[in-house]
Amino acid sequence: MKQSPFIATTLVVLLLAASATPAFAASGKTNQSGALVNDPSLTPIVQSQLQALSAEKDAANGIRTGGGISTMSLNSYGLVTRPVTNYRQETTYWCGVASARQALSFHKAFSGSSAALPSQSTLATRIGTTTSGSTTTGIASALNRYNGTFGSVSYLASDITDTANPYETFVNRIGTMLKYMVSSPTTPIILVETKYIPRYNGVSARHYMTISGINDTVSPMKMRSVDPHYNSAYYGIRWENVGSTTVNGLCRACYEADVRGTNKAMAW
């Protein structure tokens, strides 16, 4: 399950180019804590390239996404967690920024690096975050700038609705990145519509959070979310139901966020 040199080099160049567009359309803003609905950097060419890179990364890491399979095919992950520090977002629109810093806390611990984590302000600049929020391509691009500083850091912005089985894709991408010693393990960041997460009690916002664990030894399956929300009612680390594309939980929250705009569903 080794990542090809093509992904390692091409994805960094592509994501840096995609995030180079500084203007985030205000029209993409909704009731949110920092995630755009649409990503204006995603031209048809970039969209096609990112989809191809996602398929290649899936194949390189043995990730099943439902293609050619008539029934759901999930790997077995057991109970696995990664060390991720929870950071509260420092503004109402920096959930993507804080989620990126959370992800980097894993890479710092995993690599044993003595380098200091970048501040949220630094990451906001590198992501291209404005008061309208962040894009997933911007988050992936900013994270990849720390490749080498915190060991191997290689994230890709992807959708799940462009695969044959979005639920299978969601679970297998996250589970594989967390459990297996792939060439570049990650703690994936997901874009969600919060009203599909039961603990939000119907509160609707577009929001980013980091995933630091999976447990398929229980039913229903759970994942451990690291939520950077500025509101103490939502901030924290919790085991939450995965659900499905139709049953409330983290998967449905990500699926619905993906359906509603061009901003990518996950950085993984």
PDB file of C-alpha atoms in Angstrom:
ATOM      1  CA  MET A   1       0.000   0.000   0.000  1.00  0.00           C
ATOM      2  CA  LYS A   2       2.533   2.548  -1.149  1.00  0.00           C
ATOM      3  CA  GLN A   3       1.686   5.912  -2.581  1.00  0.00           C
ATOM      4  CA  SER A   4       3.082   6.452  -6.063  1.00  0.00           C
ATOM      5  CA  PRO A   5       5.629   9.196  -6.804  1.00  0.00           C
ATOM      6  CA  PHE A   6       3.046  10.666  -9.191  1.00  0.00           C
ATOM      7  CA  ILE A   7       0.674  11.384  -6.324  1.00  0.00           C
ATOM      8  CA  ALA A   8       3.405  12.656  -4.032  1.00  0.00           C
ATOM      9  CA  THR A   9       4.599  15.238  -6.537  1.00  0.00           C
ATOM     10  CA  THR A  10       1.567  16.016  -8.644  1.00  0.00           C
ATOM     11  CA  LEU A  11      -0.845  16.519  -5.790  1.00  0.00           C
ATOM     12  CA  VAL A  12       1.325  19.171  -4.136  1.00  0.00           C
ATOM     13  CA  VAL A  13       1.736  21.117  -7.359  1.00  0.00           C
ATOM     14  CA  LEU A  14      -1.933  20.824  -8.262  1.00  0.00           C
ATOM     15  CA  LEU A  15      -3.228  21.848  -4.845  1.00  0.00           C
ATOM     16  CA  LEU A  16      -0.889  24.804  -4.613  1.00  0.00           C
ATOM     17  CA  ALA A  17      -2.175  25.955  -7.974  1.00  0.00           C
ATOM     18  CA  ALA A  18      -5.801  25.381  -6.990  1.00  0.00           C
ATOM     19  CA  SER A  19      -5.442  27.367  -3.773  1.00  0.00           C
ATOM     20  CA  ALA A  20      -3.643  30.241  -5.462  1.00  0.00           C
ATOM     21  CA  THR A  21      -6.955  31.946  -6.247  1.00  0.00           C
ATOM     22  CA  PRO A  22      -7.243  34.439  -3.359  1.00  0.00           C
ATOM     23  CA  ALA A  23     -10.824  35.553  -3.885  1.00  0.00           C
ATOM     24  CA  PHE A  24     -13.415  33.396  -2.128  1.00  0.00           C
ATOM     25  CA  ALA A  25     -16.876  34.333  -3.340  1.00  0.00           C
ATOM     26  CA  ALA A  26     -19.019  35.787  -0.576  1.00  0.00           C
ATOM     27  CA  SER A  27     -21.992  34.207  -2.300  1.00  0.00           C
ATOM     28  CA  GLY A  28     -20.618  30.835  -1.191  1.00  0.00           C
ATOM     29  CA  LYS A  29     -21.154  31.701   2.458  1.00  0.00           C
ATOM     30  CA  THR A  30     -24.017  30.224   4.423  1.00  0.00           C
ATOM     31  CA  ASN A  31     -24.817  29.720   8.095  1.00  0.00           C
ATOM     32  CA  GLN A  32     -21.424  28.296   8.953  1.00  0.00           C
ATOM     33  CA  SER A  33     -18.441  28.207  11.243  1.00  0.00           C
ATOM     34  CA  GLY A  34     -15.952  28.523   8.439  1.00  0.00           C
ATOM     35  CA  ALA A  35     -16.598  26.319   5.400  1.00  0.00           C
ATOM     36  CA  LEU A  36     -17.544  27.598   1.968  1.00  0.00           C
ATOM     37  CA  VAL A  37     -20.321  25.997  -0.033  1.00  0.00           C
ATOM     38  CA  ASN A  38     -18.460  26.343  -3.337  1.00  0.00           C
ATOM     39  CA  ASP A  39     -14.752  26.385  -4.108  1.00  0.00           C
ATOM     40  CA  PRO A  40     -14.101  29.001  -6.827  1.00  0.00           C
ATOM     41  CA  SER A  41     -10.651  27.571  -7.575  1.00  0.00           C
ATOM     42  CA  LEU A  42     -12.165  24.351  -8.940  1.00  0.00           C
ATOM     43  CA  THR A  43     -12.171  24.788 -12.692  1.00  0.00           C
ATOM     44  CA  PRO A  44     -13.353  21.777 -14.738  1.00  0.00           C
ATOM     45  CA  ILE A  45      -9.719  20.872 -15.426  1.00  0.00           C
ATOM     46  CA  VAL A  46      -8.752  20.976 -11.735  1.00  0.00           C
ATOM     47  CA  GLN A  47     -11.884  19.007 -10.836  1.00  0.00           C
ATOM     48  CA  SER A  48     -10.963  16.303 -13.330  1.00  0.00           C
ATOM     49  CA  GLN A  49      -7.350  16.184 -12.133  1.00  0.00           C
ATOM     50  CA  LEU A  50      -8.352  15.910  -8.481  1.00  0.00           C
ATOM     51  CA  GLN A  51     -10.796  13.116  -9.260  1.00  0.00           C
ATOM     52  CA  ALA A  52      -8.068  11.219 -11.105  1.00  0.00           C
ATOM     53  CA  LEU A  53      -5.636  11.732  -8.222  1.00  0.00           C
ATOM     54  CA  SER A  54      -8.268  10.498  -5.763  1.00  0.00           C
ATOM     55  CA  ALA A  55      -8.802   7.333  -7.789  1.00  0.00           C
ATOM     56  CA  GLU A  56      -5.052   6.769  -7.956  1.00  0.00           C
ATOM     57  CA  LYS A  57      -4.608   7.278  -4.221  1.00  0.00           C
ATOM     58  CA  ASP A  58      -7.484   4.881  -3.556  1.00  0.00           C
ATOM     59  CA  ALA A  59      -5.868   2.250  -5.778  1.00  0.00           C
ATOM     60  CA  ALA A  60      -2.378   2.790  -4.367  1.00  0.00           C
ATOM     61  CA  ASN A  61      -3.636   2.208  -0.827  1.00  0.00           C
ATOM     62  CA  GLY A  62      -6.043  -0.644  -1.584  1.00  0.00           C
ATOM     63  CA  ILE A  63      -9.094   1.468  -0.752  1.00  0.00           C
ATOM     64  CA  ARG A  64     -12.402   0.124  -2.049  1.00  0.00           C
ATOM     65  CA  THR A  65     -14.906   2.732  -3.215  1.00  0.00           C
ATOM     66  CA  GLY A  66     -17.608   0.466  -4.615  1.00  0.00           C
ATOM     67  CA  GLY A  67     -16.441   0.417  -8.217  1.00  0.00           C
ATOM     68  CA  GLY A  68     -17.448  -2.848  -9.837  1.00  0.00           C
ATOM     69  CA  ILE A  69     -18.761  -4.246  -6.556  1.00  0.00           C
ATOM     70  CA  SER A  70     -22.474  -4.915  -6.286  1.00  0.00           C
ATOM     71  CA  THR A  71     -22.515  -5.148  -2.496  1.00  0.00           C
ATOM     72  CA  MET A  72     -20.897  -2.993   0.152  1.00  0.00           C
ATOM     73  CA  SER A  73     -17.297  -3.987   0.804  1.00  0.00           C
ATOM     74  CA  LEU A  74     -15.709  -2.622   3.967  1.00  0.00           C
ATOM     75  CA  ASN A  75     -12.341  -3.527   5.393  1.00  0.00           C
ATOM     76  CA  SER A  76     -12.099  -4.544   9.057  1.00  0.00           C
ATOM     77  CA  TYR A  77     -10.456  -1.859  11.193  1.00  0.00           C
ATOM     78  CA  GLY A  78     -11.150  -2.828  14.788  1.00  0.00           C
ATOM     79  CA  LEU A  79     -10.529  -0.080  17.319  1.00  0.00           C
ATOM     80  CA  VAL A  80      -7.793   2.376  16.369  1.00  0.00           C
ATOM     81  CA  THR A  81      -7.012   5.917  17.478  1.00  0.00           C
ATOM     82  CA  ARG A  82      -4.416   8.522  16.579  1.00  0.00           C
ATOM     83  CA  PRO A  83      -3.029  11.215  18.911  1.00  0.00           C
ATOM     84  CA  VAL A  84      -4.724  14.462  17.859  1.00  0.00           C
ATOM     85  CA  THR A  85      -4.830  17.589  20.021  1.00  0.00           C
ATOM     86  CA  ASN A  86      -8.109  19.504  20.117  1.00  0.00           C
ATOM     87  CA  TYR A  87      -7.725  23.224  19.322  1.00  0.00           C
ATOM     88  CA  ARG A  88     -10.631  25.624  19.591  1.00  0.00           C
ATOM     89  CA  GLN A  89     -11.008  27.760  16.465  1.00  0.00           C
ATOM     90  CA  GLU A  90      -9.880  31.303  17.260  1.00  0.00           C
ATOM     91  CA  THR A  91     -12.524  33.025  15.123  1.00  0.00           C
ATOM     92  CA  THR A  92     -16.039  32.013  14.136  1.00  0.00           C
ATOM     93  CA  TYR A  93     -14.821  31.175  10.623  1.00  0.00           C
ATOM     94  CA  TRP A  94     -11.570  29.289  11.349  1.00  0.00           C
ATOM     95  CA  CYS A  95     -12.880  25.730  11.813  1.00  0.00           C
ATOM     96  CA  GLY A  96     -10.882  24.607   8.763  1.00  0.00           C
ATOM     97  CA  VAL A  97      -7.820  26.362  10.113  1.00  0.00           C
ATOM     98  CA  ALA A  98      -8.120  24.749  13.553  1.00  0.00           C
ATOM     99  CA  SER A  99      -8.842  21.352  11.985  1.00  0.00           C
ATOM    100  CA  ALA A 100      -5.635  21.658   9.969  1.00  0.00           C
ATOM    101  CA  ARG A 101      -3.650  22.460  13.119  1.00  0.00           C
ATOM    102  CA  GLN A 102      -5.251  19.456  14.809  1.00  0.00           C
ATOM    103  CA  ALA A 103      -4.165  17.226  11.934  1.00  0.00           C
ATOM    104  CA  LEU A 104      -0.631  18.583  12.120  1.00  0.00           C
ATOM    105  CA  SER A 105      -0.522  17.769  15.843  1.00  0.00           C
ATOM    106  CA  PHE A 106      -0.737  14.103  14.856  1.00  0.00           C
ATOM    107  CA  HIS A 107       2.092  14.438  12.340  1.00  0.00           C
ATOM    108  CA  LYS A 108       4.254  16.233  14.903  1.00  0.00           C
ATOM    109  CA  ALA A 109       3.692  13.445  17.445  1.00  0.00           C
ATOM    110  CA  PHE A 110       4.030  10.645  14.869  1.00  0.00           C
ATOM    111  CA  SER A 111       7.271  12.029  13.428  1.00  0.00           C
ATOM    112  CA  GLY A 112       8.804  13.084  16.748  1.00  0.00           C
ATOM    113  CA  SER A 113       9.570  16.487  15.240  1.00  0.00           C
ATOM    114  CA  SER A 114      10.750  19.230  17.582  1.00  0.00           C
ATOM    115  CA  ALA A 115       9.396  21.939  15.257  1.00  0.00           C
ATOM    116  CA  ALA A 116       6.631  24.112  16.656  1.00  0.00           C
ATOM    117  CA  LEU A 117       3.158  23.838  15.180  1.00  0.00           C
ATOM    118  CA  PRO A 118       2.167  26.826  13.048  1.00  0.00           C
ATOM    119  CA  SER A 119      -0.285  29.251  14.609  1.00  0.00           C
ATOM    120  CA  GLN A 120      -3.871  29.389  13.434  1.00  0.00           C
ATOM    121  CA  SER A 121      -3.111  32.812  11.961  1.00  0.00           C
ATOM    122  CA  THR A 122      -0.268  31.380   9.868  1.00  0.00           C
ATOM    123  CA  LEU A 123      -2.413  28.492   8.690  1.00  0.00           C
ATOM    124  CA  ALA A 124      -5.298  30.819   7.812  1.00  0.00           C
ATOM    125  CA  THR A 125      -2.967  32.746   5.512  1.00  0.00           C
ATOM    126  CA  ARG A 126      -1.632  29.584   3.899  1.00  0.00           C
ATOM    127  CA  ILE A 127      -5.105  28.114   3.433  1.00  0.00           C
ATOM    128  CA  GLY A 128      -6.425  31.373   1.985  1.00  0.00           C
ATOM    129  CA  THR A 129      -9.189  31.625   4.594  1.00  0.00           C
ATOM    130  CA  THR A 130     -11.346  34.746   4.632  1.00  0.00           C
ATOM    131  CA  THR A 131     -14.383  35.711   6.685  1.00  0.00           C
ATOM    132  CA  SER A 132     -16.349  33.567   4.220  1.00  0.00           C
ATOM    133  CA  GLY A 133     -14.389  30.517   5.389  1.00  0.00           C
ATOM    134  CA  SER A 134     -11.983  27.938   3.988  1.00  0.00           C
ATOM    135  CA  THR A 135     -11.889  25.515   1.087  1.00  0.00           C
ATOM    136  CA  THR A 136     -10.800  21.911   1.356  1.00  0.00           C
ATOM    137  CA  THR A 137      -8.280  22.337  -1.460  1.00  0.00           C
ATOM    138  CA  GLY A 138      -6.779  25.223   0.493  1.00  0.00           C
ATOM    139  CA  ILE A 139      -6.560  23.086   3.634  1.00  0.00           C
ATOM    140  CA  ALA A 140      -4.866  20.196   1.810  1.00  0.00           C
ATOM    141  CA  SER A 141      -2.427  22.566   0.129  1.00  0.00           C
ATOM    142  CA  ALA A 142      -1.498  24.236   3.420  1.00  0.00           C
ATOM    143  CA  LEU A 143      -0.975  20.897   5.168  1.00  0.00           C
ATOM    144  CA  ASN A 144       1.294  19.654   2.398  1.00  0.00           C
ATOM    145  CA  ARG A 145       3.614  22.616   2.937  1.00  0.00           C
ATOM    146  CA  TYR A 146       4.685  20.867   6.152  1.00  0.00           C
ATOM    147  CA  ASN A 147       5.839  17.711   4.405  1.00  0.00           C
ATOM    148  CA  GLY A 148       9.333  17.135   5.785  1.00  0.00           C
ATOM    149  CA  THR A 149       8.837  19.417   8.772  1.00  0.00           C
ATOM    150  CA  PHE A 150       6.560  16.863  10.445  1.00  0.00           C
ATOM    151  CA  GLY A 151       7.611  13.745   8.602  1.00  0.00           C
ATOM    152  CA  SER A 152       5.558  12.632   5.608  1.00  0.00           C
ATOM    153  CA  VAL A 153       2.530  14.890   5.197  1.00  0.00           C
ATOM    154  CA  SER A 154       0.457  14.244   2.081  1.00  0.00           C
ATOM    155  CA  TYR A 155      -3.213  15.245   1.900  1.00  0.00           C
ATOM    156  CA  LEU A 156      -5.601  15.233  -1.036  1.00  0.00           C
ATOM    157  CA  ALA A 157      -8.916  17.077  -1.357  1.00  0.00           C
ATOM    158  CA  SER A 158     -11.635  14.710  -2.589  1.00  0.00           C
ATOM    159  CA  ASP A 159     -15.362  14.192  -2.868  1.00  0.00           C
ATOM    160  CA  ILE A 160     -17.242  11.028  -1.953  1.00  0.00           C
ATOM    161  CA  THR A 161     -20.307  11.532  -4.161  1.00  0.00           C
ATOM    162  CA  ASP A 162     -18.265  10.949  -7.319  1.00  0.00           C
ATOM    163  CA  THR A 163     -17.621   7.310  -6.369  1.00  0.00           C
ATOM    164  CA  ALA A 164     -19.855   4.271  -6.808  1.00  0.00           C
ATOM    165  CA  ASN A 165     -20.511   3.866  -3.079  1.00  0.00           C
ATOM    166  CA  PRO A 166     -20.036   7.089  -1.070  1.00  0.00           C
ATOM    167  CA  TYR A 167     -20.518   5.337   2.285  1.00  0.00           C
ATOM    168  CA  GLU A 168     -17.925   2.700   1.469  1.00  0.00           C
ATOM    169  CA  THR A 169     -15.558   5.407   0.234  1.00  0.00           C
ATOM    170  CA  PHE A 170     -16.032   7.481   3.399  1.00  0.00           C
ATOM    171  CA  VAL A 171     -15.379   4.590   5.780  1.00  0.00           C
ATOM    172  CA  ASN A 172     -12.543   2.958   3.856  1.00  0.00           C
ATOM    173  CA  ARG A 173     -10.600   6.162   3.197  1.00  0.00           C
ATOM    174  CA  ILE A 174     -10.751   7.220   6.824  1.00  0.00           C
ATOM    175  CA  GLY A 175     -10.185   3.743   8.232  1.00  0.00           C
ATOM    176  CA  THR A 176      -7.224   3.059   5.949  1.00  0.00           C
ATOM    177  CA  MET A 177      -5.527   6.365   6.684  1.00  0.00           C
ATOM    178  CA  LEU A 178      -5.929   5.844  10.431  1.00  0.00           C
ATOM    179  CA  LYS A 179      -5.097   2.163  10.767  1.00  0.00           C
ATOM    180  CA  TYR A 180      -2.692   1.011   8.143  1.00  0.00           C
ATOM    181  CA  MET A 181       0.949   1.945   7.806  1.00  0.00           C
ATOM    182  CA  VAL A 182       0.457   3.542   4.437  1.00  0.00           C
ATOM    183  CA  SER A 183       3.330   5.622   3.099  1.00  0.00           C
ATOM    184  CA  SER A 184       1.650   8.794   4.337  1.00  0.00           C
ATOM    185  CA  PRO A 185      -0.895   8.143   7.123  1.00  0.00           C
ATOM    186  CA  THR A 186      -3.207  11.049   7.858  1.00  0.00           C
ATOM    187  CA  THR A 187      -5.897  12.151  10.270  1.00  0.00           C
ATOM    188  CA  PRO A 188      -8.576  13.073   7.739  1.00  0.00           C
ATOM    189  CA  ILE A 189     -10.479  16.353   7.869  1.00  0.00           C
ATOM    190  CA  ILE A 190     -14.129  16.195   6.847  1.00  0.00           C
ATOM    191  CA  LEU A 191     -16.572  18.870   5.743  1.00  0.00           C
ATOM    192  CA  VAL A 192     -19.999  18.405   7.329  1.00  0.00           C
ATOM    193  CA  GLU A 193     -23.517  19.758   7.478  1.00  0.00           C
ATOM    194  CA  THR A 194     -23.952  19.802  11.254  1.00  0.00           C
ATOM    195  CA  LYS A 195     -27.711  19.270  11.318  1.00  0.00           C
ATOM    196  CA  TYR A 196     -27.114  15.615  10.382  1.00  0.00           C
ATOM    197  CA  ILE A 197     -24.956  15.046  13.483  1.00  0.00           C
ATOM    198  CA  PRO A 198     -27.321  14.225  16.383  1.00  0.00           C
ATOM    199  CA  ARG A 199     -25.441  16.161  19.089  1.00  0.00           C
ATOM    200  CA  TYR A 200     -25.965  19.410  17.142  1.00  0.00           C
ATOM    201  CA  ASN A 201     -29.715  19.064  17.782  1.00  0.00           C
ATOM    202  CA  GLY A 202     -30.712  20.386  14.373  1.00  0.00           C
ATOM    203  CA  VAL A 203     -28.354  23.380  14.347  1.00  0.00           C
ATOM    204  CA  SER A 204     -27.376  23.879  10.719  1.00  0.00           C
ATOM    205  CA  ALA A 205     -23.874  25.004   9.714  1.00  0.00           C
ATOM    206  CA  ARG A 206     -21.124  24.012   7.301  1.00  0.00           C
ATOM    207  CA  HIS A 207     -18.182  22.998   9.407  1.00  0.00           C
ATOM    208  CA  TYR A 208     -14.829  21.191   9.404  1.00  0.00           C
ATOM    209  CA  MET A 209     -13.555  18.683  11.943  1.00  0.00           C
ATOM    210  CA  THR A 210     -10.690  16.202  12.205  1.00  0.00           C
ATOM    211  CA  ILE A 211     -11.183  12.429  12.565  1.00  0.00           C
ATOM    212  CA  SER A 212      -8.799  10.649  14.950  1.00  0.00           C
ATOM    213  CA  GLY A 213     -10.290   7.191  15.451  1.00  0.00           C
ATOM    214  CA  ILE A 214     -12.530   4.422  14.175  1.00  0.00           C
ATOM    215  CA  ASN A 215     -14.231   1.546  15.982  1.00  0.00           C
ATOM    216  CA  ASP A 216     -16.054  -1.105  13.962  1.00  0.00           C
ATOM    217  CA  THR A 217     -16.141  -3.579  16.866  1.00  0.00           C
ATOM    218  CA  VAL A 218     -19.351  -1.905  18.032  1.00  0.00           C
ATOM    219  CA  SER A 219     -22.696  -1.513  16.318  1.00  0.00           C
ATOM    220  CA  PRO A 220     -23.379   1.003  15.014  1.00  0.00           C
ATOM    221  CA  MET A 221     -19.837   1.761  13.884  1.00  0.00           C
ATOM    222  CA  LYS A 222     -18.278   4.866  15.430  1.00  0.00           C
ATOM    223  CA  MET A 223     -15.572   7.374  14.564  1.00  0.00           C
ATOM    224  CA  ARG A 224     -13.812   9.753  16.945  1.00  0.00           C
ATOM    225  CA  SER A 225     -14.329  13.371  15.960  1.00  0.00           C
ATOM    226  CA  VAL A 226     -12.069  16.209  17.080  1.00  0.00           C
ATOM    227  CA  ASP A 227     -14.349  19.232  16.819  1.00  0.00           C
ATOM    228  CA  PRO A 228     -12.676  22.680  16.974  1.00  0.00           C
ATOM    229  CA  HIS A 229     -15.954  24.593  17.274  1.00  0.00           C
ATOM    230  CA  TYR A 230     -15.769  27.968  19.034  1.00  0.00           C
ATOM    231  CA  ASN A 231     -18.962  27.110  20.968  1.00  0.00           C
ATOM    232  CA  SER A 232     -18.283  24.977  24.053  1.00  0.00           C
ATOM    233  CA  ALA A 233     -21.525  23.090  23.416  1.00  0.00           C
ATOM    234  CA  TYR A 234     -19.930  21.478  20.352  1.00  0.00           C
ATOM    235  CA  TYR A 235     -16.173  21.743  20.982  1.00  0.00           C
ATOM    236  CA  GLY A 236     -14.417  18.552  22.073  1.00  0.00           C
ATOM    237  CA  ILE A 237     -13.431  14.976  21.245  1.00  0.00           C
ATOM    238  CA  ARG A 238     -16.248  12.434  20.990  1.00  0.00           C
ATOM    239  CA  TRP A 239     -17.050   8.994  19.656  1.00  0.00           C
ATOM    240  CA  GLU A 240     -19.942   9.465  17.214  1.00  0.00           C
ATOM    241  CA  ASN A 241     -22.074   7.194  15.053  1.00  0.00           C
ATOM    242  CA  VAL A 242     -20.940   6.937  11.447  1.00  0.00           C
ATOM    243  CA  GLY A 243     -24.489   6.480  10.178  1.00  0.00           C
ATOM    244  CA  SER A 244     -24.809   6.198   6.402  1.00  0.00           C
ATOM    245  CA  THR A 245     -25.770   8.404   3.475  1.00  0.00           C
ATOM    246  CA  THR A 246     -29.375   8.243   4.705  1.00  0.00           C
ATOM    247  CA  VAL A 247     -28.975   7.663   8.471  1.00  0.00           C
ATOM    248  CA  ASN A 248     -27.776  10.581  10.582  1.00  0.00           C
ATOM    249  CA  GLY A 249     -24.142  10.509  11.647  1.00  0.00           C
ATOM    250  CA  LEU A 250     -20.750  11.650  10.392  1.00  0.00           C
ATOM    251  CA  CYS A 251     -21.097   9.958   6.999  1.00  0.00           C
ATOM    252  CA  ARG A 252     -24.443  11.548   6.212  1.00  0.00           C
ATOM    253  CA  ALA A 253     -23.201  14.939   7.437  1.00  0.00           C
ATOM    254  CA  CYS A 254     -20.240  14.711   5.038  1.00  0.00           C
ATOM    255  CA  TYR A 255     -22.345  13.311   2.178  1.00  0.00           C
ATOM    256  CA  GLU A 256     -24.906  16.119   2.464  1.00  0.00           C
ATOM    257  CA  ALA A 257     -22.144  18.742   2.558  1.00  0.00           C
ATOM    258  CA  ASP A 258     -20.696  17.201  -0.594  1.00  0.00           C
ATOM    259  CA  VAL A 259     -24.049  17.188  -2.394  1.00  0.00           C
ATOM    260  CA  ARG A 260     -24.735  20.845  -1.655  1.00  0.00           C
ATOM    261  CA  GLY A 261     -21.681  22.476  -3.178  1.00  0.00           C
ATOM    262  CA  THR A 262     -18.399  22.119  -5.042  1.00  0.00           C
ATOM    263  CA  ASN A 263     -16.221  22.500  -1.937  1.00  0.00           C
ATOM    264  CA  LYS A 264     -14.531  19.121  -1.507  1.00  0.00           C
ATOM    265  CA  ALA A 265     -15.888  16.743   1.142  1.00  0.00           C
ATOM    266  CA  MET A 266     -12.621  15.681   2.752  1.00  0.00           C
ATOM    267  CA  ALA A 267      -8.878  16.231   2.989  1.00  0.00           C
ATOM    268  CA  TRP A 268      -7.331  12.828   3.603  1.00  0.00           C
TER     269      TRP A 268
END
